[in-house]
Short mmCIF file of C-alpha atoms in Angstrom, two decimals:
data_model
loop_
_atom_site.label_atom_id
_atom_site.label_comp_id
_atom_site.label_asym_id
_atom_site.label_seq_id
_atom_site.Cartn_x
_atom_site.Cartn_y
_atom_site.Cartn_z
CA MET G 1 -54.14 25.18 -18.58
CA ASN G 2 -52.84 23.02 -21.42
CA TYR G 3 -49.48 23.71 -23.00
CA THR G 4 -49.79 24.80 -26.65
CA ILE G 5 -47.65 24.59 -29.76
CA ASN G 6 -47.38 28.37 -29.64
CA GLN G 7 -45.55 28.04 -26.31
CA ILE G 8 -43.18 25.51 -27.90
CA LYS G 9 -42.62 27.96 -30.76
CA ASN G 10 -41.76 30.65 -28.19
CA ARG G 11 -39.34 28.27 -26.44
CA LEU G 12 -37.56 27.54 -29.75
CA GLN G 13 -37.42 31.29 -30.45
CA GLU G 14 -35.88 31.82 -27.01
CA PHE G 15 -33.21 29.20 -27.79
CA ALA G 16 -32.37 30.87 -31.11
CA ASN G 17 -32.23 34.33 -29.50
CA GLN G 18 -29.86 33.18 -26.75
CA HIS G 19 -27.61 30.91 -28.83
CA LEU G 20 -24.33 32.70 -29.60
CA GLN G 21 -24.07 31.26 -33.11
CA ILE G 22 -27.70 31.31 -34.27
CA LYS G 23 -28.25 34.82 -32.83
CA GLY G 24 -32.01 34.86 -33.34
CA SER G 25 -31.89 33.72 -36.97
CA ILE G 26 -35.02 31.54 -36.93
CA GLN G 27 -38.29 31.29 -38.81
CA PHE G 28 -41.36 29.07 -38.67
CA GLY G 29 -43.51 27.87 -41.54
CA GLU G 30 -44.02 25.20 -44.16
CA LEU G 31 -41.03 23.35 -45.60
CA GLU G 32 -41.83 24.64 -49.10
CA GLU G 33 -41.21 28.19 -47.87
CA VAL G 34 -37.54 27.62 -46.95
CA SER G 35 -36.33 28.38 -50.47
CA ASN G 36 -38.18 31.74 -50.56
CA LEU G 37 -36.76 33.33 -47.44
CA GLY G 38 -34.85 36.20 -48.98
CA VAL G 39 -31.85 37.48 -47.07
CA VAL G 40 -31.15 35.60 -43.83
CA GLN G 41 -28.29 35.48 -41.36
CA PHE G 42 -26.43 32.17 -41.16
CA PRO G 43 -26.34 29.84 -39.32
CA TYR G 44 -30.09 29.69 -39.71
CA MET G 45 -32.80 27.65 -37.99
CA TYR G 46 -36.11 26.78 -39.65
CA CYS G 47 -38.99 25.00 -37.89
CA THR G 48 -42.06 23.43 -39.45
CA PRO G 49 -44.89 21.50 -37.74
CA GLN G 50 -45.48 17.91 -38.79
CA PRO G 51 -48.38 15.50 -38.40
CA SER G 52 -49.04 15.11 -34.68
CA THR G 53 -51.13 12.77 -32.55
CA PHE G 54 -53.65 12.96 -29.74
CA THR G 55 -53.30 9.83 -27.62
CA ASP G 56 -55.46 8.88 -24.65
CA LYS G 57 -53.67 11.28 -22.28
CA THR G 58 -51.15 13.23 -24.34
CA PHE G 59 -50.71 15.38 -27.38
CA GLU G 60 -47.60 14.34 -29.30
CA PHE G 61 -46.48 17.36 -31.31
CA ASN G 62 -43.86 16.75 -33.99
CA MET G 63 -41.69 19.52 -35.39
CA VAL G 64 -38.99 19.31 -38.05
CA ILE G 65 -36.08 21.57 -37.21
CA ILE G 66 -33.51 22.41 -39.84
CA ILE G 67 -30.29 24.16 -38.93
CA MET G 68 -28.11 25.21 -41.84
CA ASP G 69 -25.05 27.28 -42.63
CA LEU G 70 -23.27 28.48 -45.74
CA VAL G 71 -20.92 26.04 -47.41
CA GLU G 72 -18.24 26.54 -50.06
CA LYS G 73 -19.43 25.88 -53.62
CA ASP G 74 -17.06 22.90 -53.85
CA LEU G 75 -18.39 21.61 -50.48
CA SER G 76 -14.82 21.56 -49.12
CA ASN G 77 -16.00 22.75 -45.67
CA ARG G 78 -19.07 20.48 -45.56
CA PHE G 79 -17.79 18.35 -42.65
CA GLU G 80 -16.80 21.43 -40.66
CA VAL G 81 -20.33 22.83 -41.08
CA TRP G 82 -21.91 19.46 -40.24
CA SER G 83 -19.78 19.26 -37.11
CA ASP G 84 -20.72 22.76 -35.95
CA ILE G 85 -24.43 22.19 -36.54
CA GLN G 86 -24.39 18.78 -34.87
CA LEU G 87 -23.17 20.64 -31.76
CA MET G 88 -26.00 23.18 -32.17
CA PHE G 89 -28.51 20.31 -32.12
CA ALA G 90 -26.84 19.03 -28.93
CA ASP G 91 -27.26 22.54 -27.47
CA LEU G 92 -30.93 22.58 -28.52
CA ARG G 93 -31.57 19.19 -26.92
CA ALA G 94 -29.96 20.35 -23.65
CA PHE G 95 -31.92 23.63 -23.73
CA LEU G 96 -35.26 21.87 -24.27
CA ASN G 97 -34.54 19.37 -21.49
CA ASP G 98 -33.34 21.97 -18.95
CA ALA G 99 -34.87 21.03 -15.59
CA ASN G 100 -34.73 24.68 -14.45
CA PHE G 101 -37.65 25.56 -16.72
CA ASP G 102 -41.22 24.67 -15.85
CA ASP G 103 -42.13 23.48 -19.33
CA ASN G 104 -45.19 21.29 -19.56
CA TYR G 105 -43.74 18.93 -22.13
CA ILE G 106 -41.13 16.26 -22.38
CA ILE G 107 -38.98 15.43 -25.37
CA ALA G 108 -39.26 11.87 -26.67
CA ASP G 109 -36.23 9.86 -25.56
CA GLY G 110 -34.28 10.46 -28.73
CA PHE G 111 -34.52 12.05 -32.10
CA THR G 112 -32.70 11.43 -35.33
CA ILE G 113 -30.93 14.15 -37.28
CA THR G 114 -30.14 13.73 -40.95
CA PRO G 115 -27.36 15.58 -42.78
CA PHE G 116 -27.95 17.35 -46.07
CA ALA G 117 -25.74 19.25 -48.48
CA ASP G 118 -26.77 22.09 -50.80
CA ARG G 119 -30.46 21.40 -50.30
CA PHE G 120 -31.93 24.87 -50.87
CA THR G 121 -31.33 27.84 -53.18
CA ASP G 122 -28.37 29.16 -51.17
CA ASP G 123 -25.17 27.14 -50.93
CA VAL G 124 -25.96 25.66 -47.53
CA THR G 125 -25.52 22.42 -45.67
CA GLY G 126 -26.70 21.25 -42.31
CA TRP G 127 -28.88 18.84 -40.41
CA SER G 128 -32.60 18.31 -40.18
CA GLY G 129 -34.32 16.50 -37.33
CA GLU G 130 -37.80 15.76 -36.11
CA ILE G 131 -38.44 16.36 -32.43
CA LYS G 132 -41.48 14.95 -30.65
CA PHE G 133 -42.82 17.09 -27.83
CA ILE G 134 -45.09 15.08 -25.53
CA ILE G 135 -47.63 17.32 -23.84
CA ASN G 136 -49.89 16.02 -21.08
CA GLU G 137 -53.53 16.62 -21.94
CA LEU G 138 -56.15 17.06 -19.27
CA LYS G 139 -59.23 15.05 -20.16
CA ASP G 140 -61.49 16.99 -17.87
CA LYS G 141 -64.91 18.07 -19.04
CA CYS G 142 -64.78 20.95 -16.55
CA SER G 143 -61.94 22.56 -18.51
CA LEU G 144 -63.94 22.78 -21.75
CA PRO G 145 -64.86 26.30 -22.88
CA LEU G 146 -68.60 25.53 -22.75
#
């Protein structure tokens, strides 16, 4: 059976639920929806699918992940928040690459994270990064639902 983006979503949810700082504070949707979230617990993780590619033998699924936390109005703690969230991305990368799980994807060799400050309606700062999940696709006519 092929691995689906819903299984990747569940894996990201599992990370957020187990992480001692994020504590399950995660949502999925379109980037435009981030500003209309209502009351959330910070630090906060938001995931949105991006254009993805079928290659000859793989499905390359791209997801933007934003992790943010509250920042002082004068941004005086901006570097402290950036530092904390950079470590959360390191945790996420380790979690997704954990060899003890039988996930049917690999993470592209590296991904870039970009800092932001006061990007949304709350006074938040953090990092955003795009992760590419490479999923092996079976090109077998016998597996078609026909």
